[in-house]
Short mmCIF file of C-alpha atoms in Angstrom, two decimals:
data_model
loop_
_atom_site.label_atom_id
_atom_site.label_comp_id
_atom_site.label_asym_id
_atom_site.label_seq_id
_atom_site.Cartn_x
_atom_site.Cartn_y
_atom_site.Cartn_z
CA MET D 1 86.14 57.80 -135.65
CA LYS D 2 82.93 57.54 -137.11
CA LYS D 3 82.93 54.31 -138.10
CA LYS D 4 83.39 53.29 -134.59
CA LEU D 5 80.86 55.86 -133.63
CA ALA D 6 77.91 53.86 -136.47
CA PRO D 7 77.22 50.35 -133.77
CA LEU D 8 76.41 52.00 -130.89
CA VAL D 9 74.19 53.83 -132.51
CA ALA D 10 72.53 51.01 -134.11
CA ILE D 11 72.22 49.49 -130.48
CA SER D 12 70.59 52.28 -129.57
CA ARG D 13 68.00 52.21 -131.97
CA ARG D 14 67.22 48.96 -131.22
CA ILE D 15 66.56 49.48 -127.23
CA GLY D 16 64.62 52.50 -128.42
CA MET D 17 62.03 51.09 -130.61
CA PHE D 18 62.06 47.93 -128.06
CA PHE D 19 60.51 50.40 -125.09
CA LEU D 20 58.04 51.69 -127.58
CA PHE D 21 56.23 48.44 -128.37
CA PHE D 22 56.51 47.60 -124.52
CA LEU D 23 54.12 50.34 -124.64
CA LEU D 24 52.21 49.86 -126.87
CA LEU D 25 52.16 46.86 -125.96
CA ILE D 26 50.84 48.14 -122.84
CA LYS D 27 48.22 50.14 -123.25
CA THR D 28 46.76 47.96 -125.93
CA GLN D 29 46.19 44.59 -123.36
CA ALA D 30 45.91 47.54 -120.28
CA GLN D 31 47.03 44.75 -117.89
CA VAL D 32 50.41 45.18 -115.77
CA LYS D 33 52.13 41.80 -114.61
CA ILE D 34 55.34 41.82 -111.20
CA GLY D 35 57.06 39.22 -110.34
CA ASP D 36 56.72 35.31 -110.87
CA ASN D 37 55.11 34.06 -114.25
CA PRO D 38 55.57 37.54 -115.93
CA ASN D 39 52.80 35.82 -118.75
CA THR D 40 50.27 34.52 -117.29
CA ILE D 41 47.36 36.61 -115.74
CA ASP D 42 44.23 36.92 -114.71
CA THR D 43 42.02 38.58 -117.60
CA ALA D 44 40.63 40.77 -114.84
CA SER D 45 43.51 42.13 -113.27
CA VAL D 46 44.89 45.39 -113.84
CA LEU D 47 48.00 44.88 -112.40
CA GLU D 48 48.69 42.22 -110.41
CA LEU D 49 51.90 41.11 -107.97
CA GLU D 50 53.33 37.05 -107.29
CA SER D 51 56.02 36.21 -105.25
CA THR D 52 57.16 33.69 -102.66
CA SER D 53 60.28 35.60 -101.24
CA ARG D 54 58.82 39.87 -101.92
CA ALA D 55 55.98 41.35 -100.91
CA LEU D 56 54.21 44.61 -101.99
CA VAL D 57 55.72 47.55 -100.07
CA ILE D 58 52.93 50.62 -99.83
CA THR D 59 53.03 54.38 -99.32
CA ARG D 60 54.25 54.80 -95.45
CA VAL D 61 53.89 58.45 -93.62
CA THR D 62 53.03 59.10 -90.27
CA ASP D 63 49.75 60.77 -88.98
CA THR D 64 51.23 64.30 -89.79
CA GLN D 65 51.83 62.86 -93.00
CA MET D 66 48.57 61.91 -94.30
CA GLN D 67 46.87 63.66 -93.09
CA LEU D 68 48.34 66.58 -95.46
CA ILE D 69 47.17 64.17 -98.08
CA GLU D 70 43.83 64.66 -100.41
CA PRO D 71 43.92 61.83 -102.82
CA LEU D 72 40.71 60.23 -104.31
CA GLN D 73 38.90 57.91 -102.57
CA GLY D 74 40.28 53.84 -102.54
CA ALA D 75 43.81 54.90 -101.60
CA VAL D 76 45.96 53.29 -99.06
CA VAL D 77 49.03 54.26 -97.09
CA TYR D 78 50.10 52.68 -94.11
CA ASN D 79 50.80 54.64 -91.32
CA ILE D 80 53.91 54.01 -89.42
CA ASP D 81 52.60 55.76 -86.10
CA GLN D 82 48.87 53.87 -85.00
CA GLN D 83 50.94 50.46 -87.36
CA CYS D 84 47.74 49.92 -89.35
CA ILE D 85 46.63 50.19 -92.98
CA PHE D 86 44.66 53.44 -93.76
CA TYR D 87 42.51 53.77 -96.71
CA PHE D 88 40.57 56.90 -97.98
CA ASP D 89 36.86 58.05 -98.54
CA ALA D 90 34.68 60.41 -98.66
CA ASN D 91 34.68 60.75 -95.13
CA GLY D 92 38.51 60.85 -95.05
CA TRP D 93 41.17 58.87 -93.97
CA LYS D 94 39.80 55.12 -91.86
CA ASN D 95 41.49 53.23 -89.92
CA LEU D 96 41.35 49.40 -91.05
CA CYS D 97 42.26 47.47 -87.77
CA THR D 98 39.96 49.92 -85.64
CA GLU D 99 36.58 50.09 -88.60
CA GLY D 100 35.86 47.39 -90.29
CA GLY D 101 38.16 44.95 -88.84
CA GLY D 102 36.17 43.63 -85.99
CA ARG D 103 32.75 44.06 -84.98
CA ASP D 104 31.88 47.76 -82.84
CA GLY D 105 35.83 48.20 -83.84
CA ALA D 106 36.91 44.84 -82.21
CA THR D 107 39.99 43.10 -83.07
CA LEU D 108 42.10 40.02 -82.05
CA ILE D 109 45.13 39.51 -83.73
CA ASP D 110 46.89 36.15 -83.84
CA ASN D 111 50.57 36.41 -82.00
CA GLY D 112 51.82 33.71 -84.14
CA ASN D 113 52.82 31.45 -81.09
CA ASN D 114 48.86 30.35 -79.85
CA THR D 115 48.35 33.80 -78.08
CA TYR D 116 45.83 35.94 -79.17
CA THR D 117 45.76 39.62 -79.21
CA PHE D 118 41.84 41.38 -78.38
CA THR D 119 41.28 45.04 -79.14
CA ASP D 120 37.84 46.12 -77.45
CA ALA D 121 36.04 49.13 -79.17
CA ASN D 122 37.73 51.30 -76.34
CA GLY D 123 41.90 49.80 -76.78
CA ILE D 124 41.88 47.74 -74.56
CA GLU D 125 44.26 45.03 -74.70
CA THR D 126 43.03 41.04 -73.13
CA LEU D 127 46.00 38.96 -73.87
CA ILE D 128 44.36 35.22 -75.43
CA SER D 129 47.08 32.52 -74.70
CA PHE D 130 47.42 29.21 -76.08
CA ASN D 131 49.95 27.98 -74.08
CA ASN D 132 51.53 25.76 -70.83
CA ASP D 133 54.48 27.39 -68.92
CA ASN D 134 56.70 25.72 -71.73
CA GLY D 135 55.90 27.90 -74.34
CA ASN D 136 54.13 24.41 -76.70
CA ALA D 137 50.06 24.25 -76.73
CA LEU D 138 47.62 23.37 -73.48
CA THR D 139 47.03 19.91 -72.26
CA GLY D 140 45.01 18.63 -69.97
CA ASP D 141 43.15 15.80 -68.33
CA PRO D 142 39.42 15.47 -70.02
CA GLY D 143 36.98 18.10 -67.93
CA SER D 144 39.89 20.00 -67.83
CA ILE D 145 38.90 23.62 -68.12
CA PHE D 146 41.39 26.22 -68.02
CA PHE D 147 41.57 29.48 -66.84
CA ALA D 148 43.75 32.46 -65.81
CA GLY D 149 46.39 31.76 -62.70
CA THR D 150 47.54 34.39 -60.38
CA ASP D 151 50.23 33.76 -62.57
CA THR D 152 48.74 35.36 -65.66
CA ASN D 153 48.97 32.43 -67.46
CA ALA D 154 46.32 29.20 -68.39
CA THR D 155 45.94 27.30 -65.84
CA GLU D 156 42.98 23.75 -64.97
CA ASN D 157 42.21 22.86 -61.40
CA ASN D 158 39.65 19.89 -61.59
CA SER D 159 38.79 20.07 -57.76
CA GLU D 160 37.23 23.21 -58.27
CA LEU D 161 36.09 23.65 -62.30
CA TYR D 162 35.47 19.78 -64.14
CA TRP D 163 33.50 19.23 -66.06
CA ASP D 164 32.43 15.37 -66.82
CA THR D 165 32.69 14.58 -70.56
CA VAL D 166 30.80 11.31 -69.99
CA THR D 167 28.12 12.14 -68.22
CA ASN D 168 28.14 15.87 -69.63
CA ARG D 169 28.10 18.18 -66.04
CA LEU D 170 29.53 20.25 -64.41
CA GLY D 171 31.65 20.67 -60.98
CA ILE D 172 32.43 22.88 -59.25
CA GLY D 173 34.45 23.25 -55.85
CA THR D 174 34.14 19.08 -56.58
CA ASN D 175 35.19 16.32 -59.47
CA THR D 176 33.07 13.85 -57.66
CA ASN D 177 29.64 12.28 -56.96
CA LEU D 178 28.02 14.87 -60.35
CA ASN D 179 24.49 13.18 -59.92
CA ASN D 180 23.16 15.59 -61.20
CA LYS D 181 24.03 18.39 -63.87
CA LEU D 182 25.39 21.39 -61.92
CA THR D 183 27.03 19.94 -57.89
CA VAL D 184 28.39 22.34 -56.11
CA ASN D 185 30.54 22.11 -53.57
CA GLY D 186 29.69 25.30 -51.62
CA ASP D 187 28.41 28.84 -51.55
CA ILE D 188 26.25 29.88 -53.89
CA GLY D 189 25.69 34.08 -54.60
CA ALA D 190 22.65 34.70 -56.33
CA THR D 191 20.42 38.33 -56.52
CA GLN D 192 18.04 36.39 -58.31
CA MET D 193 17.23 32.61 -59.81
CA LEU D 194 14.82 31.56 -62.27
CA LEU D 195 14.16 27.37 -62.52
CA ASN D 196 13.05 26.50 -66.52
CA ASN D 197 12.82 23.27 -68.35
CA ALA D 198 12.87 23.09 -71.74
CA ASN D 199 9.35 23.53 -72.12
CA GLN D 200 9.37 26.76 -69.54
CA GLU D 201 7.72 24.91 -66.54
CA ALA D 202 8.69 25.16 -62.85
CA THR D 203 11.45 22.66 -61.93
CA PRO D 204 11.78 21.66 -58.51
CA LEU D 205 14.21 22.63 -56.19
CA ILE D 206 16.93 19.82 -54.80
CA ILE D 207 18.84 19.76 -52.39
CA ARG D 208 20.24 17.07 -50.67
CA GLY D 209 22.65 16.54 -47.36
CA LEU D 210 24.10 13.39 -45.43
CA GLY D 211 21.71 14.71 -42.51
CA GLU D 212 19.41 16.66 -41.29
CA SER D 213 22.48 19.48 -40.36
CA GLN D 214 23.05 19.77 -44.26
CA LYS D 215 19.36 19.88 -45.44
CA MET D 216 18.64 23.51 -45.09
CA ILE D 217 18.75 27.07 -47.15
CA SER D 218 20.93 30.19 -45.52
CA PHE D 219 18.80 33.22 -46.05
CA GLN D 220 21.94 36.12 -44.77
CA ASP D 221 22.74 40.30 -45.22
CA GLU D 222 24.26 40.82 -47.89
CA ASN D 223 26.67 43.36 -46.72
CA GLN D 224 27.54 41.34 -43.23
CA GLY D 225 26.52 38.32 -44.18
CA ASN D 226 24.85 37.09 -41.21
CA THR D 227 22.95 34.79 -41.25
CA LEU D 228 18.99 36.69 -40.74
CA PHE D 229 16.88 32.51 -40.87
CA ASN D 230 16.92 29.71 -42.34
CA ILE D 231 14.95 27.00 -43.94
CA ASN D 232 15.99 23.58 -42.84
CA PHE D 233 14.72 19.94 -42.36
CA ARG D 234 14.67 19.17 -38.84
CA GLY D 235 12.48 16.62 -36.87
CA ALA D 236 11.06 15.03 -39.41
CA GLY D 237 9.36 18.50 -40.54
CA LEU D 238 10.14 21.82 -42.99
CA ASN D 239 11.37 24.22 -39.69
CA ILE D 240 11.17 28.29 -40.77
CA ASP D 241 13.68 29.62 -37.89
CA GLU D 242 15.37 33.20 -37.50
CA ILE D 243 18.76 32.89 -36.20
CA ASN D 244 18.62 31.59 -32.90
CA LYS D 245 15.26 31.44 -32.33
CA GLU D 246 14.15 27.93 -33.93
CA HIS D 247 11.13 27.05 -34.68
CA ARG D 248 9.10 30.01 -35.37
CA LEU D 249 7.66 27.56 -38.40
CA PHE D 250 7.06 24.44 -38.20
CA ILE D 251 5.97 22.23 -40.61
CA LYS D 252 5.99 18.37 -39.83
CA ILE D 253 6.27 15.97 -42.73
CA LEU D 254 2.44 14.10 -42.55
CA GLY D 255 1.05 15.97 -39.79
CA GLY D 256 -0.07 19.75 -38.44
CA MET D 257 1.92 23.01 -38.73
CA GLY D 258 3.40 24.18 -35.30
CA ILE D 259 4.08 27.92 -34.82
CA GLU D 260 7.09 28.05 -31.80
CA THR D 261 7.08 24.24 -31.43
CA ARG D 262 7.94 21.61 -32.91
CA THR D 263 5.29 19.04 -32.05
CA PRO D 264 2.32 20.43 -33.77
CA THR D 265 -0.32 18.28 -32.22
CA GLU D 266 -3.10 19.19 -34.43
CA THR D 267 -3.52 20.28 -38.02
CA LEU D 268 -2.69 23.62 -36.48
CA ASP D 269 -0.49 24.57 -34.08
CA VAL D 270 0.33 28.69 -32.28
CA ASN D 271 2.52 27.97 -29.17
CA GLY D 272 1.46 31.20 -28.04
CA THR D 273 -1.16 34.28 -29.17
CA PHE D 274 -2.76 35.37 -33.04
CA ARG D 275 -4.49 37.87 -34.11
CA VAL D 276 -7.20 38.36 -36.54
CA ARG D 277 -6.78 41.36 -38.04
CA GLN D 278 -10.11 41.60 -40.51
CA LEU D 279 -13.19 39.73 -39.52
CA ALA D 280 -16.63 39.27 -41.36
CA PRO D 281 -19.43 40.52 -39.70
CA SER D 282 -21.36 37.50 -38.42
CA LEU D 283 -24.98 35.66 -39.15
CA THR D 284 -27.60 34.92 -37.06
CA THR D 285 -27.01 31.34 -38.13
CA ASP D 286 -22.55 31.45 -36.61
CA ASN D 287 -21.95 29.32 -33.98
CA TYR D 288 -19.57 30.85 -31.03
CA VAL D 289 -15.63 29.40 -31.13
CA THR D 290 -14.58 28.81 -28.24
CA VAL D 291 -11.20 27.38 -26.54
CA ASP D 292 -10.94 24.64 -24.09
CA ALA D 293 -7.87 24.75 -21.81
CA ASN D 294 -5.18 23.13 -23.62
CA GLY D 295 -6.16 25.91 -26.17
CA VAL D 296 -8.26 23.88 -28.92
CA PHE D 297 -10.75 25.44 -30.56
CA HIS D 298 -14.77 24.03 -30.62
CA ARG D 299 -17.48 24.83 -31.93
CA SER D 300 -20.64 26.20 -29.44
CA VAL D 301 -24.44 27.72 -30.22
CA THR D 302 -24.99 30.88 -29.20
CA ASN D 303 -28.08 32.92 -29.41
CA SER D 304 -27.45 35.71 -30.20
CA VAL D 305 -30.68 38.51 -30.41
CA SER D 306 -29.09 40.56 -33.13
CA GLY D 307 -26.50 37.63 -34.44
CA LYS D 308 -22.83 40.01 -33.85
CA GLN D 309 -20.61 39.34 -30.57
CA THR D 310 -18.36 41.15 -29.17
CA PRO D 311 -16.30 40.61 -25.80
CA ASN D 312 -18.42 43.46 -23.86
CA SER D 313 -21.66 42.61 -25.45
CA PHE D 314 -22.18 38.55 -25.27
CA LYS D 315 -25.76 37.77 -24.44
CA TYR D 316 -27.49 33.96 -23.84
CA LEU D 317 -24.79 32.49 -23.50
CA SER D 318 -25.47 28.88 -21.10
CA GLY D 319 -23.81 27.45 -18.75
CA ARG D 320 -24.89 23.76 -17.00
CA TRP D 321 -23.05 20.72 -14.66
CA THR D 322 -24.62 18.04 -12.95
CA ASN D 323 -23.61 16.01 -9.67
CA ASN D 324 -22.43 12.95 -10.78
CA GLU D 325 -21.89 10.97 -7.03
CA MET D 326 -23.92 8.30 -5.40
CA ARG D 327 -24.44 9.98 -2.68
CA ILE D 328 -22.70 12.84 -0.62
CA GLY D 329 -23.37 13.07 2.57
CA LEU D 330 -24.16 16.67 4.30
CA SER D 331 -22.37 17.77 7.30
CA PHE D 332 -24.17 19.21 10.13
CA GLY D 333 -24.49 22.73 9.91
CA LYS D 334 -23.27 24.43 5.93
CA THR D 335 -21.74 22.12 3.01
CA GLU D 336 -20.84 23.46 -0.07
CA ALA D 337 -22.81 21.78 -2.85
CA PRO D 338 -20.38 20.15 -5.13
CA ILE D 339 -22.97 20.76 -7.66
CA PHE D 340 -20.37 21.26 -10.21
CA ALA D 341 -18.32 18.21 -10.80
CA SER D 342 -19.91 16.63 -14.81
CA GLU D 343 -19.72 19.92 -17.01
CA ASN D 344 -22.68 19.15 -19.77
CA PHE D 345 -21.91 21.80 -21.92
CA LYS D 346 -20.78 25.51 -21.64
CA ASP D 347 -21.02 28.06 -24.32
CA GLY D 348 -18.30 30.78 -24.17
CA ALA D 349 -15.41 27.78 -21.95
CA ASN D 350 -13.36 29.73 -19.88
CA SER D 351 -14.09 33.13 -21.25
CA ILE D 352 -17.14 33.08 -19.92
CA TYR D 353 -17.02 30.74 -17.04
CA GLU D 354 -14.15 28.52 -15.16
CA VAL D 355 -15.31 26.13 -12.44
CA ASN D 356 -13.03 25.54 -9.02
CA GLY D 357 -13.59 22.78 -6.98
CA ASN D 358 -17.15 23.15 -5.71
CA SER D 359 -17.49 27.06 -7.42
CA LEU D 360 -18.38 28.92 -10.22
CA ILE D 361 -16.01 32.03 -11.84
CA VAL D 362 -17.69 34.32 -13.74
CA LYS D 363 -15.13 35.73 -16.12
CA LEU D 364 -17.57 38.39 -17.53
CA SER D 365 -19.97 41.96 -15.93
CA GLY D 366 -23.51 41.57 -16.30
CA ARG D 367 -26.95 40.77 -15.39
CA TYR D 368 -26.90 37.24 -14.96
CA ASP D 369 -30.12 33.89 -14.51
CA LEU D 370 -28.80 31.40 -12.00
CA ARG D 371 -31.04 28.31 -11.10
CA CYS D 372 -30.01 25.27 -9.83
CA ILE D 373 -32.25 21.89 -8.23
CA LEU D 374 -30.96 20.85 -5.79
CA SER D 375 -32.01 16.14 -4.75
CA LEU D 376 -31.71 14.73 -1.39
CA ILE D 377 -32.50 12.15 0.41
CA GLY D 378 -32.24 11.25 4.10
CA ALA D 379 -33.65 11.77 7.49
CA ASN D 380 -35.84 14.23 8.77
CA THR D 381 -34.34 13.71 12.45
CA SER D 382 -32.81 17.16 14.45
CA THR D 383 -29.94 16.86 17.18
CA THR D 384 -32.67 17.64 19.03
CA GLY D 385 -35.06 14.70 17.61
CA GLN D 386 -36.69 17.07 15.95
CA ILE D 387 -38.43 17.48 12.19
CA ALA D 388 -34.35 18.51 10.30
CA THR D 389 -34.41 21.71 8.28
CA ILE D 390 -32.44 21.65 5.00
CA SER D 391 -31.75 25.05 3.25
CA ALA D 392 -29.49 26.21 0.62
CA ARG D 393 -28.95 29.86 -0.88
CA ILE D 394 -26.26 31.35 -3.33
CA HIS D 395 -23.36 33.30 -1.72
CA ILE D 396 -21.12 35.27 -3.79
CA ASN D 397 -17.69 35.35 -3.00
CA GLY D 398 -18.26 34.01 0.80
CA LEU D 399 -21.69 36.12 1.07
CA SER D 400 -25.09 35.18 1.33
CA VAL D 401 -27.52 36.65 -1.78
CA GLY D 402 -31.11 36.20 -2.70
CA ALA D 403 -33.77 34.14 -0.98
CA ILE D 404 -33.25 31.24 1.80
CA ASN D 405 -34.95 28.41 -0.32
CA VAL D 406 -36.22 25.60 1.72
CA ALA D 407 -36.46 21.57 1.39
CA ALA D 408 -39.67 20.31 0.00
CA ASN D 409 -41.22 16.90 1.15
CA ASN D 410 -38.50 16.06 3.88
CA GLY D 411 -40.50 14.18 6.05
CA SER D 412 -38.76 10.43 5.51
CA ASN D 413 -37.02 8.15 8.26
CA ASP D 414 -36.44 5.55 5.74
CA LYS D 415 -34.06 7.47 3.60
CA THR D 416 -35.45 6.66 0.41
CA VAL D 417 -38.17 8.97 -0.16
CA LEU D 418 -37.08 12.47 -2.36
CA SER D 419 -36.97 15.34 -1.46
CA SER D 420 -35.36 18.53 -3.18
CA ILE D 421 -34.65 22.33 -2.62
CA ALA D 422 -35.28 24.12 -5.78
CA ILE D 423 -33.32 28.12 -6.34
CA ASN D 424 -33.65 29.97 -8.85
CA ASP D 425 -32.21 34.47 -8.75
CA LEU D 426 -31.41 37.29 -11.55
CA LEU D 427 -28.56 38.61 -10.13
CA GLN D 428 -25.82 41.63 -11.54
CA LEU D 429 -22.40 40.33 -11.14
CA LYS D 430 -18.19 41.31 -11.70
CA ALA D 431 -15.79 39.60 -13.69
CA ASN D 432 -14.43 37.04 -11.26
CA ASP D 433 -17.66 36.35 -9.28
CA VAL D 434 -17.63 33.39 -7.24
CA ILE D 435 -20.32 31.53 -7.49
CA THR D 436 -21.31 28.47 -4.82
CA ILE D 437 -24.17 27.27 -3.52
CA VAL D 438 -24.47 26.61 0.76
CA VAL D 439 -26.88 24.32 1.93
CA SER D 440 -27.61 24.16 5.59
CA THR D 441 -29.23 21.56 7.95
CA ASN D 442 -29.74 20.94 11.75
CA ALA D 443 -29.89 17.45 11.20
CA PHE D 444 -26.76 14.60 11.76
CA SER D 445 -24.01 14.66 9.45
CA ASN D 446 -24.11 12.03 7.04
CA THR D 447 -27.80 11.56 7.46
CA VAL D 448 -29.06 13.22 4.94
CA TYR D 449 -27.21 12.93 1.94
CA PHE D 450 -26.72 14.63 -2.05
CA ASN D 451 -28.91 12.25 -4.45
CA SER D 452 -27.80 9.97 -6.89
CA GLU D 453 -25.79 11.41 -10.46
CA GLY D 454 -29.01 13.10 -12.63
CA THR D 455 -30.78 14.76 -10.35
CA SER D 456 -29.67 17.35 -9.39
CA ASN D 457 -27.93 20.57 -11.05
CA PHE D 458 -27.03 24.04 -11.92
CA SER D 459 -27.60 26.16 -15.00
CA ILE D 460 -26.59 29.78 -15.60
CA THR D 461 -27.31 32.39 -18.88
CA LYS D 462 -25.98 35.39 -19.07
CA LEU D 463 -29.01 38.12 -19.98
CA ASP D 464 -26.97 40.59 -21.55
#
């Protein structure tokens, strides 16, 4: 019996010696290689694993179990609740999937099927897919830009979003006629738009259209989408108008600017009234601005004592008229002298005086100096065969005022000798008073005449 046990004792001694030698070897080298190629280990490795068919499985724990462990710094476990690897540092356990796995805690995980899962720092996941409906890698026509469709899958629609790979131009709502870097077929909404080129210089905004109706910028209400006003190109000019109110402001190309009109005839043409809220004080050398019957402004000289004019303090504004007919016969009795036929000058224009036939209408109240020379020629015989009498008098609103003025040197029988009547008076007039010069004669009609152009005149000056 003892002889049979001897071989077993010898084998046991040999195995013990082997393990003792192995332990001494490990302690001497301080390196361990497990797996394939056990005799090959990097000199910098303490423990090295190598296998193409087996994996390293680290400690697997739950959240509760992991928090009960107080290991050395650098310890690693796999948290089966969080499905992620945790490591331990001086501050506790750290999740490699959220801390250090991506920028600001975000991660991007390859799902292995041409899809990726992006998880932001708040844990919100977004699936990024490069597959088509069949699960294959996406392919499309050149210029396709893929985006999520209504079924959440990647899709393309070149008629809505297209990139021209030849000209490097983008089309939105169209894939044809891409003549610019960006071509949009539809509306553009922007809270702010700044156009700069590479040198930070302003770049012009170009709007093209097939017709006048398409060359338009429309401004709408931010909530309801109602059009407030438009800027458009119509009638060979730039038109700015409110909705349903055309021609609020019209700038004619190579022409003038019209306000409330599309047909400006001057550099600035206002169809309506306008207002100037503030003017600089006037100077003694300033000219008075007048407006004619067509609303066109003119410059008129005014001799103001103070050099300043207000609507109620016009001074020394004058007007002058002359008869421009060769000869006009006087009627027997009374005749209104046609003295206002030709206007020589008029300070203040129609705001001060206005001609109406053979009458002059005063527009402002005040004291006026009236002077008139009536040049006459003709017979001296009355209907009774006596020397004819000819006189003239100022009429205001049809009533005679002032002195009666008579003709001088009225003794001609051959219709060649001139005679004249001089009228000079100072009158207090009211706004809208009508001035006429009435000539009275007892001569036969058409035997005494006003003389030719340039020999008769009427002047009026406002004194205060």
